[in-house]
Short mmCIF file of C-alpha atoms in Angstrom, two decimals:
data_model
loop_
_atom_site.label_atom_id
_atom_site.label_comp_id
_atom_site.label_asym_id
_atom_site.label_seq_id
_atom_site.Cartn_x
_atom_site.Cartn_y
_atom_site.Cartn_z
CA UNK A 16 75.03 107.96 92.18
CA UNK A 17 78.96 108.30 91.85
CA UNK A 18 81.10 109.06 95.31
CA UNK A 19 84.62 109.92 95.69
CA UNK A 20 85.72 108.87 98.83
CA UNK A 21 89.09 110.35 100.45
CA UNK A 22 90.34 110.82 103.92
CA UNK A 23 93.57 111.86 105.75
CA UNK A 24 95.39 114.58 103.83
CA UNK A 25 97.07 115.26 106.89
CA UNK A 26 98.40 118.82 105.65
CA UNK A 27 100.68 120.48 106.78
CA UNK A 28 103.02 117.62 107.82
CA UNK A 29 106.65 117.40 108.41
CA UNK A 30 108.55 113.94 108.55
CA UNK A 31 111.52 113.99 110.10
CA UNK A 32 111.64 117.82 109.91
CA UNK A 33 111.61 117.79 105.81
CA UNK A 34 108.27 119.83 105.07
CA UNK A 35 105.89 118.12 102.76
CA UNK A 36 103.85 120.84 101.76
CA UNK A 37 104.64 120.84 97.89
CA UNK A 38 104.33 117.01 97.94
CA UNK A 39 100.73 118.20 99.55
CA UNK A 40 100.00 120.32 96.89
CA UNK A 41 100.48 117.84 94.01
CA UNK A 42 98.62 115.58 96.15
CA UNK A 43 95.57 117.60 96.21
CA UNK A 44 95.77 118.38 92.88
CA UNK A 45 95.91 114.49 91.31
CA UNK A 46 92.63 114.32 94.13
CA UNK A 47 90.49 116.82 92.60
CA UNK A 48 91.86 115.83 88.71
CA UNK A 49 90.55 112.32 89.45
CA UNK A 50 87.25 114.30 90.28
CA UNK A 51 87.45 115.97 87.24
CA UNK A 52 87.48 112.70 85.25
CA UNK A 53 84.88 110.49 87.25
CA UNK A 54 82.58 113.58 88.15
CA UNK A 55 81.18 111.74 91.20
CA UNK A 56 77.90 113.29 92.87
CA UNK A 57 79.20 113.53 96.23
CA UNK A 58 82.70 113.85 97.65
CA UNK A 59 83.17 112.39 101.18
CA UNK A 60 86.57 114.08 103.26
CA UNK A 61 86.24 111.69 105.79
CA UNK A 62 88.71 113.47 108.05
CA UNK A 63 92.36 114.72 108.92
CA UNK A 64 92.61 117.51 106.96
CA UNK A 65 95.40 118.64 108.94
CA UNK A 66 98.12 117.00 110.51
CA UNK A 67 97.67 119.15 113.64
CA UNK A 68 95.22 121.31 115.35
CA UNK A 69 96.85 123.91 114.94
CA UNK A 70 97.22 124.12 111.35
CA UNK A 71 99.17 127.40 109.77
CA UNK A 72 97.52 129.81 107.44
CA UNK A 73 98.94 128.30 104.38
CA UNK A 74 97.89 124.65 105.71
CA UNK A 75 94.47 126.27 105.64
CA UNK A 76 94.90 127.95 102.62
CA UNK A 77 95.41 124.28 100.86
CA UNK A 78 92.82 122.66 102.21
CA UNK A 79 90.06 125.68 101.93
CA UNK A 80 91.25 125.95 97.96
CA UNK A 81 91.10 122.18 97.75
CA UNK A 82 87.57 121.71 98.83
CA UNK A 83 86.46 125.32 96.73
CA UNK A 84 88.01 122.73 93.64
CA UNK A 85 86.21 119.85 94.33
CA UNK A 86 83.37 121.37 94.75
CA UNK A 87 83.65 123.54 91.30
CA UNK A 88 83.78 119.95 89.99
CA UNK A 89 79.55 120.12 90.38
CA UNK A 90 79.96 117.51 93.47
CA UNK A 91 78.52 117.95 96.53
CA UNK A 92 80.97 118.09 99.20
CA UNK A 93 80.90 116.63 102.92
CA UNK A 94 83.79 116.94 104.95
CA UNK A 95 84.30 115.91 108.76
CA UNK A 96 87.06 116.69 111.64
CA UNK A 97 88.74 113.34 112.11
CA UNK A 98 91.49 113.27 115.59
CA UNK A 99 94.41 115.66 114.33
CA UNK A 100 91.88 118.16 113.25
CA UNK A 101 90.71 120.93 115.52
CA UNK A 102 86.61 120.44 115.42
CA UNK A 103 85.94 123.99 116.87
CA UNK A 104 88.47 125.57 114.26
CA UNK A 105 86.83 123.76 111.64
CA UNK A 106 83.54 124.67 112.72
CA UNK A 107 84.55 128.44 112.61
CA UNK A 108 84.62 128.08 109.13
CA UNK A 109 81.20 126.90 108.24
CA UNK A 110 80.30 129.93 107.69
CA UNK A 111 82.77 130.01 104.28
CA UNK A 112 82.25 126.22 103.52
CA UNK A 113 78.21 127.55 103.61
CA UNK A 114 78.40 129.73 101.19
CA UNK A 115 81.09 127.51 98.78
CA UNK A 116 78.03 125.49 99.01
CA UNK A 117 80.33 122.88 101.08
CA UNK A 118 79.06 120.72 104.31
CA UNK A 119 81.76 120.88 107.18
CA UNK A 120 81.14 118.95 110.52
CA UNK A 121 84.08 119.56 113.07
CA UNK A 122 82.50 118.39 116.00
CA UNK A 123 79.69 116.72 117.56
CA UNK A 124 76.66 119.47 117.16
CA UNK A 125 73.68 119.56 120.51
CA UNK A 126 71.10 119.33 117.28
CA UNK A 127 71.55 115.53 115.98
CA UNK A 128 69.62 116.47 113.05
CA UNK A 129 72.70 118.82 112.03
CA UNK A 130 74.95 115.60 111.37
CA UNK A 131 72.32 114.26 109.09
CA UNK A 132 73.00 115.71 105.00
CA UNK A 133 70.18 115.23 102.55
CA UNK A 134 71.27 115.98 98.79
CA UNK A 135 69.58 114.84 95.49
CA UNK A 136 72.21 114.28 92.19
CA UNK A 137 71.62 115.60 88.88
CA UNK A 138 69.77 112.44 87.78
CA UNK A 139 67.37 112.60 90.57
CA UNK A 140 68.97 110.00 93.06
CA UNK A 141 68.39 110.78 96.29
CA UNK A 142 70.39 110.62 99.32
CA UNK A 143 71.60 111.07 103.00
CA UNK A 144 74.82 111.27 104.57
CA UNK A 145 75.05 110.62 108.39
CA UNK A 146 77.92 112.89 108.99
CA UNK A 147 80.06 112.04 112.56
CA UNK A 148 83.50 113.34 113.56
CA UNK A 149 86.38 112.40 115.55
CA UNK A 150 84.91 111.61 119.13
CA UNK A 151 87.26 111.02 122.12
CA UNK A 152 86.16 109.16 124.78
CA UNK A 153 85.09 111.97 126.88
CA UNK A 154 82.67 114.22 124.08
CA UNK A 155 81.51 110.62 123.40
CA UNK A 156 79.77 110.26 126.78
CA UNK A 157 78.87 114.19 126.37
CA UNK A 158 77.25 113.44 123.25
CA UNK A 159 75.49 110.61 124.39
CA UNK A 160 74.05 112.62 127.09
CA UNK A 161 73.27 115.38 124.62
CA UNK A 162 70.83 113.51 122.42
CA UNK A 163 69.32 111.57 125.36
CA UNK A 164 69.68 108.10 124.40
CA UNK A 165 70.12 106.94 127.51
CA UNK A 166 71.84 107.55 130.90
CA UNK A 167 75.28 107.25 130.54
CA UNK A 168 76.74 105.32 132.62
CA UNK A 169 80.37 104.72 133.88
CA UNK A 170 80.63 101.06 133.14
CA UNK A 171 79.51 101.61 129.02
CA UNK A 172 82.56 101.56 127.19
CA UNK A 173 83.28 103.70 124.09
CA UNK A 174 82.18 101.12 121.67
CA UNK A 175 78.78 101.53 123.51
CA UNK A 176 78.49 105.38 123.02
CA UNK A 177 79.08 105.49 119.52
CA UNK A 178 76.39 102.79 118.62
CA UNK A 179 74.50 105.02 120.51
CA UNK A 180 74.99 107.94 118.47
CA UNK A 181 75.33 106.12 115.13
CA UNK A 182 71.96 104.75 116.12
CA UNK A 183 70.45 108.16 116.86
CA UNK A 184 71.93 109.55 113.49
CA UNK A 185 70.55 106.70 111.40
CA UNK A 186 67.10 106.11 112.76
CA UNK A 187 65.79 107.65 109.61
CA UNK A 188 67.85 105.10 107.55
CA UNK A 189 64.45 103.58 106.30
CA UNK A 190 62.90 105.51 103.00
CA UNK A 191 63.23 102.40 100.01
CA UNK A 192 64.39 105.30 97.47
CA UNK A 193 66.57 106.77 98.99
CA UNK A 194 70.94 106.23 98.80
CA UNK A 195 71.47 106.25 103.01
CA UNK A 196 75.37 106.93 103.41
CA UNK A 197 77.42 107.22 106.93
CA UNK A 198 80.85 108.98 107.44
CA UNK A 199 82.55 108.63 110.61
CA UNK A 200 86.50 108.83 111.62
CA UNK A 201 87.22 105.69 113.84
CA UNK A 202 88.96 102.38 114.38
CA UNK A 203 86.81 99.39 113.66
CA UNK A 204 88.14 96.56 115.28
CA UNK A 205 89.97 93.68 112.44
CA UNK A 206 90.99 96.87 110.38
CA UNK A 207 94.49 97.14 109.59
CA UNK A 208 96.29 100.10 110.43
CA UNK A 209 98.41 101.52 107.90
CA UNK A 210 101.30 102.38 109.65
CA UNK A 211 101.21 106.17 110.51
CA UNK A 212 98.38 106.84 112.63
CA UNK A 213 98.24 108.00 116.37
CA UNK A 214 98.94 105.30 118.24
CA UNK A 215 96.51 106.91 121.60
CA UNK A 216 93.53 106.78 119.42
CA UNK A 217 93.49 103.15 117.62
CA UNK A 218 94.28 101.69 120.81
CA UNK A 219 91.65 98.67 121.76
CA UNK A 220 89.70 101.55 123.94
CA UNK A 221 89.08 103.06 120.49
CA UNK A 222 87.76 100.60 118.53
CA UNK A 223 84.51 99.82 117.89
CA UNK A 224 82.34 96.50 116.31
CA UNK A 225 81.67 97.14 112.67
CA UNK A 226 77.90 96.11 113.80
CA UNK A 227 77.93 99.80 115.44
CA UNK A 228 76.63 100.58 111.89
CA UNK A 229 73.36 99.74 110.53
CA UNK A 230 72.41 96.93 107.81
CA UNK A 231 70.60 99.67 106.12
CA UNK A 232 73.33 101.90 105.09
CA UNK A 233 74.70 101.65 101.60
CA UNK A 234 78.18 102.87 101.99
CA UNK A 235 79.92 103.68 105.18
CA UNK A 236 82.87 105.72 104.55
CA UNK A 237 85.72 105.74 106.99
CA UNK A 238 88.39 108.00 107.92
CA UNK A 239 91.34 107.24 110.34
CA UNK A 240 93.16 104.49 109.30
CA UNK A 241 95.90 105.09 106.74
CA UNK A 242 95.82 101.82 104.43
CA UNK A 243 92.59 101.48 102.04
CA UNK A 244 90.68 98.40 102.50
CA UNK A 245 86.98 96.64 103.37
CA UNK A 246 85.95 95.86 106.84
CA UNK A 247 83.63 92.69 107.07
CA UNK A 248 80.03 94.37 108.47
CA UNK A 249 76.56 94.08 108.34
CA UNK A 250 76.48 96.76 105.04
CA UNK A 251 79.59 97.91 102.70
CA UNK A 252 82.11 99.58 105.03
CA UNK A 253 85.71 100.74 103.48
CA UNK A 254 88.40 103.26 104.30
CA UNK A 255 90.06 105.04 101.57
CA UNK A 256 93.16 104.99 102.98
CA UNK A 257 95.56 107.77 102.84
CA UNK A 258 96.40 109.83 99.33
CA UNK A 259 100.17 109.65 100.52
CA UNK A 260 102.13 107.78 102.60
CA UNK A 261 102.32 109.95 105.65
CA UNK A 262 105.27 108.12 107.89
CA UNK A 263 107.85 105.35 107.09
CA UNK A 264 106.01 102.90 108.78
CA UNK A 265 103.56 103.39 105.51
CA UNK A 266 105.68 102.75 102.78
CA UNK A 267 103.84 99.72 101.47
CA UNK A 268 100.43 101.59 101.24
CA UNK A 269 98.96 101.95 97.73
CA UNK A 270 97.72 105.94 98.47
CA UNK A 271 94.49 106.13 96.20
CA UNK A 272 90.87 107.27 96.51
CA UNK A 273 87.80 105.38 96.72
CA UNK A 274 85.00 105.50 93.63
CA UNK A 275 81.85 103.93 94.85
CA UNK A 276 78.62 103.46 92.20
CA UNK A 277 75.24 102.63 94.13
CA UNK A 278 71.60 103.55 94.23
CA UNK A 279 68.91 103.04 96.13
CA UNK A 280 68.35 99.61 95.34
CA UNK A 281 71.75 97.66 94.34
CA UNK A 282 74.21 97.31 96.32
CA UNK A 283 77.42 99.71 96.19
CA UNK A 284 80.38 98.84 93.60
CA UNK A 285 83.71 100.11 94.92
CA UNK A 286 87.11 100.55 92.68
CA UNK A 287 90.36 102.37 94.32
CA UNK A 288 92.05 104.92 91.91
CA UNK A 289 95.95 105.75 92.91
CA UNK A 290 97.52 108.66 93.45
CA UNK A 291 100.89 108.62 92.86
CA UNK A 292 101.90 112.35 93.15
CA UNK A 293 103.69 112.03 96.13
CA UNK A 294 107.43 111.17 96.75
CA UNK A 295 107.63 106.91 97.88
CA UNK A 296 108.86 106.29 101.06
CA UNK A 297 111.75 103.60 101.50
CA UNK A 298 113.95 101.73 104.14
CA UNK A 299 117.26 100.97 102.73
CA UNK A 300 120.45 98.85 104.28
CA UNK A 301 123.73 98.51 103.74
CA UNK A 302 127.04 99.18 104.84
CA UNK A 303 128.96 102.06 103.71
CA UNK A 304 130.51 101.15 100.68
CA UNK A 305 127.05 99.20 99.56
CA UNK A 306 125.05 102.81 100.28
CA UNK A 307 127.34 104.83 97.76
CA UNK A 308 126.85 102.15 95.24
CA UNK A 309 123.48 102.55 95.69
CA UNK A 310 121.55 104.27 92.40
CA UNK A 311 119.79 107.28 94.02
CA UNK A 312 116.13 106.50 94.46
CA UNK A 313 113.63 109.17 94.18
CA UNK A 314 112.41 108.42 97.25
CA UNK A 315 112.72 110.25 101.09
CA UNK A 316 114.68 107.30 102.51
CA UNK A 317 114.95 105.77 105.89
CA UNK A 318 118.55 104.31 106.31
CA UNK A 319 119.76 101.20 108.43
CA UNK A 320 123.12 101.51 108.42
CA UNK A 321 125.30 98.40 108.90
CA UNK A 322 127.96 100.30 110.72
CA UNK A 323 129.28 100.28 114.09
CA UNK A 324 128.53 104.02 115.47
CA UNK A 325 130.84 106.32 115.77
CA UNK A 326 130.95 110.14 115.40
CA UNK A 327 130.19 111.24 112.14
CA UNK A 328 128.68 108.73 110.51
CA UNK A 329 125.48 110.19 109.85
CA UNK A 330 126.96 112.79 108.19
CA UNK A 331 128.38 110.37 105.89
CA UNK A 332 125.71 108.68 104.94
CA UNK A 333 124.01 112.17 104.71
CA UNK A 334 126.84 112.61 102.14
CA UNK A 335 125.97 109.32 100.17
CA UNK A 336 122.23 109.83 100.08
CA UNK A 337 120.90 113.48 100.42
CA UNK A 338 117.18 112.61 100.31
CA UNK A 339 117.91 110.13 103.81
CA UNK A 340 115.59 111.87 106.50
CA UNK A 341 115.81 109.31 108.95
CA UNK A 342 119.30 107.27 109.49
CA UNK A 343 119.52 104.97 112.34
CA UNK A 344 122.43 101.83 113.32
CA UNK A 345 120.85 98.62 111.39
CA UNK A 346 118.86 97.16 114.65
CA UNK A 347 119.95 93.46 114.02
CA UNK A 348 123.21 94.75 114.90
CA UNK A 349 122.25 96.36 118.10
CA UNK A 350 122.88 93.41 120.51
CA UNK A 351 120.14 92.16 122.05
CA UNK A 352 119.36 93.01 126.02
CA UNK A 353 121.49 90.83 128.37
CA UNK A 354 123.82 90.13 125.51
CA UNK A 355 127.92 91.22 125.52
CA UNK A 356 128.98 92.96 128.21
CA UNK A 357 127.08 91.61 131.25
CA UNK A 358 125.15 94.67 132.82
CA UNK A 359 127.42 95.10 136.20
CA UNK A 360 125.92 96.17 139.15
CA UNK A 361 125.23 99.90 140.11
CA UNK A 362 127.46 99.01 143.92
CA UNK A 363 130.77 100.58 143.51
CA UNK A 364 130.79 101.99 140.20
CA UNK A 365 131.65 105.63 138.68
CA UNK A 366 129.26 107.14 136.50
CA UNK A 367 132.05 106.76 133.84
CA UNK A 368 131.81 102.94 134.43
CA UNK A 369 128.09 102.99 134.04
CA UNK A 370 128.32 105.61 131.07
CA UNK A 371 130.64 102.73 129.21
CA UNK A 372 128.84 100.10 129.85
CA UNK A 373 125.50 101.34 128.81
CA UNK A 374 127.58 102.67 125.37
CA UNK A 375 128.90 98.50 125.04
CA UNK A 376 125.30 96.94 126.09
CA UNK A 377 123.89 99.14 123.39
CA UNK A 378 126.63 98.91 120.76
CA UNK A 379 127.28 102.24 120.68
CA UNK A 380 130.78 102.08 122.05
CA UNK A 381 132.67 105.41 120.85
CA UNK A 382 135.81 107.35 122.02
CA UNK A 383 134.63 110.44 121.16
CA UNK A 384 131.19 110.22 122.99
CA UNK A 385 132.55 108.72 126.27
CA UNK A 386 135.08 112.02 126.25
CA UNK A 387 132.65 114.26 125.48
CA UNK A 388 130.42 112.29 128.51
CA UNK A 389 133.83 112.63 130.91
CA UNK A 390 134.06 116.12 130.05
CA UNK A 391 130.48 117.40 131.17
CA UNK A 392 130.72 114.79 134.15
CA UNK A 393 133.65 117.17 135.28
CA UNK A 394 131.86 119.97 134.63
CA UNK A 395 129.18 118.87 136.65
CA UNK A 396 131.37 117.83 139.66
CA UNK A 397 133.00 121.27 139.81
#
C-alpha cells in the first residue's frame, strides 16, 4: 500500500501580523496535487490543522475543502487533533468528515476501540491505523484511567501514560497479513525540533522513548515537530515535517510530505516530496546602505540591522525592504550584560538616571526616547 503522510498545516496563521492564508491555500493545493500524482491508499493528517483553537470560519473552510480533496483523490483519509487544534471542535465535525467518508479523531474517545481504523486498499492490502491525538499531561492520566490499564499513579510520568495507551491501542498489532500503522502527535525524545513549535509542549515533560511504540508496527507517523526526519525505534518512525515553514526560526526546513510504500510483509520504503508553494523565510544583515543594495528577495524577511537605534529606523528599513516582517538591532551589537556603562546602583538615583542607563547597558541610547521617557515621568509626578 501507498501513504501520504503530512502534518502541521497550521492554518490560519499570522507571522508577525502578515496573514498567511493565501500562502495556505497554495500550500494545500501543491498537498493534494502531489496526491493526485502518487494516488496513495491512505492519507495520514497527523495533526495541527489549525494554528489555534479557535480557528475562524474561513480557517475551517480550508481545511474542511482540503480533506473533501484528498479524499476525492480515492484515498482513505485519517486525520488527528495535534496541540494547537481544538479536539472537541474537531470532534463536532465528525459528523461531516463521516459522511465525506473521512476519519477525524480530536480527542482521546472513553471507547479505545474508536482510535483503532481498519481499511482494505483497492488491491486487497489490508490495514490498521492506531489513531491518537494531542494528549496533555492531564487527559493523559484521564485516559489512562479510562481504559483501565492500570491505577494511575502520581509518581508515573507522562512518558509512562502514553506507553500505556499506545499499548492498549496496539494490542491487536499481531494478524501476519495485515499493514499495522500508528499516528500520534508528540515529541519523541532525540527528535529535532524544527524551529516553530510550542515551546510548553516539547519540553523534556513531553517527550516520550521512541520504545513507547511497538516493534510490530510498520509505519508510525508523527505529527508535532516541524522539520521532517527518522527517529531511531524499535519499527520505522518519521515525522513529515511541516508543508511550510511556519516561523523564522524554520527557515532551513525542506517543507515536503512523506510517501511511504509497505505491505504486510516488507518493511516500509519512505521518500519526502517538497512543497515549495510557500513564500521562504530569511534572516538578512547589514547596515543601511548594504540593505538598499540588497536585490529584493522573494522572501518574508527577518532583518538584523547593523545600526545603532534611534527613532525611525525601522521605518527605514521598512522603506528599503517592504516584505521585512520582523526588524530587530543586529544582537552582536547589543553589548553584552555587565559590559559599557557599569550598571550603578539603584541608592540615590532619579528614575531618569536609571531610564539612561538601562537605554546605554542595552545600546539603545536615543534622544528622542529618553524625552519622550522625561515627558510621561512628569506626567506621572503631577
Amino acid at each position: 500500500m501507498k501513504i501520504l503522510h503530512t502534518s502541521d498545516w497550521h492554518v490560519g496563521k499570522v507571522l508577525k501580523g502578515r496573514s498567511r492564508a493565501e500562502e495556505h491555500t497554495a500550500v494545500l493545493a501543491g498537498v493534494i496535487e502531489v496526491a493526485r500524482a502518487e494516488r496513495p491508499d491512505l492519507v495520514i493528517v497527523a495533526g495541527d490543522l489549525y494554528d489555534t483553537a479557535a480557528p475562524t470560519p474561513e480557517a475551517t473552510r480550508l481545511v474542511t475543502r482540503a480533506l473533501t480533496a484528498l479524499r476525492r483523490t480515492g484515498a482513505d483519509v485519517v486525520a488527528i487533533g495535534g496541540n494547537h487544534d481544538n479536539g472537541a471542535a474537531l470532534d463536532a465535525l465528525r459528523p461531516w468528515a463521516e459522511a465525506a467518508g473521512i476519519t477525524l479523531r480530536g480527542g482521546v474517545r472513553e471507547d479505545p476501540d474508536e482510535h483503532v481504523i481498519d481499511g482494505v486498499t483497492a488491491g486487497g492490502e489490508r490495514w490498521r491505523v492506531a489513531a491518537l491525538p494531542f494528549l496533555s499531561q492531564r487527559y493523559a492520566v484521564r485516559a489512562v484511567e479510562m481504559y483501565a490499564l492500570t491505577a494511575a499513579e502520581a509518581t508515573q510520568t507522562y512518558a509512562d501514560h502514553l506507553r500505556r495507551v499506545l499499548g492498549r491501542l496496539t494490542e491487536s498489532f499481531t494478524e501476519p497479513d495485515r499493514v499495522h500503522l500508528v499516528t500520534a502527535h508528540l515529541t519523541v525524545t532525540g527528535a529535532a525540533t524544527g524551529g516553530g513549535e510550542r515551546d510548553a509542549h516539547t519540553v523534556l515533560g513531553y517527550a516520550v522513548p521512541a520504545t513507547v511504540f511497538p516493534a510490530t508496527a510498520h509505519y508510525v507517523a508523527l505529527g508535532h515537530l516541524h522539520r521532517a526526519q527518522r527517529v531511531d525505534g524499535p519499527c520505522p518512525i518519521r515525522y513529515c515535517g511541516s508543508p511550510l515553514a511556519v516561523d523564522f526560526g524554520e527557515q532551513e526546513n525542506v517543507p515536503s510530505v512523506t510517501i511511504v510504500e509497505v505491505t504486510a510483509s516488507t518493511a516500509a520504503r519512505v521518500r519526502e516530496v517538497p512543497v515549495t508553494a510557500a513564500a521562504a523565510l530569511r534572516t538578512v544583515r547589514g547596515t543601511l546602505a548594504q540593505l538598499a543594495e540588497m536585490e529584493q528577495p522573494d522572501a518574508w524577511l527577518r532583518v538584523f540591522v547593523r545600526e545603532q537605534p534611534r527613532a525611525g529606523l525601522r521605518e527605514e528599513v521598512q522603506e528599503l525592504l517592504p516584505r521585512a516582517l520582523e526588524i530587530r538591532i543586529d544582537p552582536e551589537l547589543v553589548p553584552a550584560p555587565g559590559s559599557g556603562t557599569r550598571v550603578a546602583q539603584r541608592s540615590g538615583r532619579s528614575p531618569r538616571d536609571l531610564f539612561a542607563d538601562y537605554l546605554a547597558g542595552r545600546g539603545h541610547a536615543d534622544e528622542d526616547v529618553q524625552e519622550l521617557f522625561d515627558e510621561l515621568l512628569e506626567e506621572v509626578d503631577h
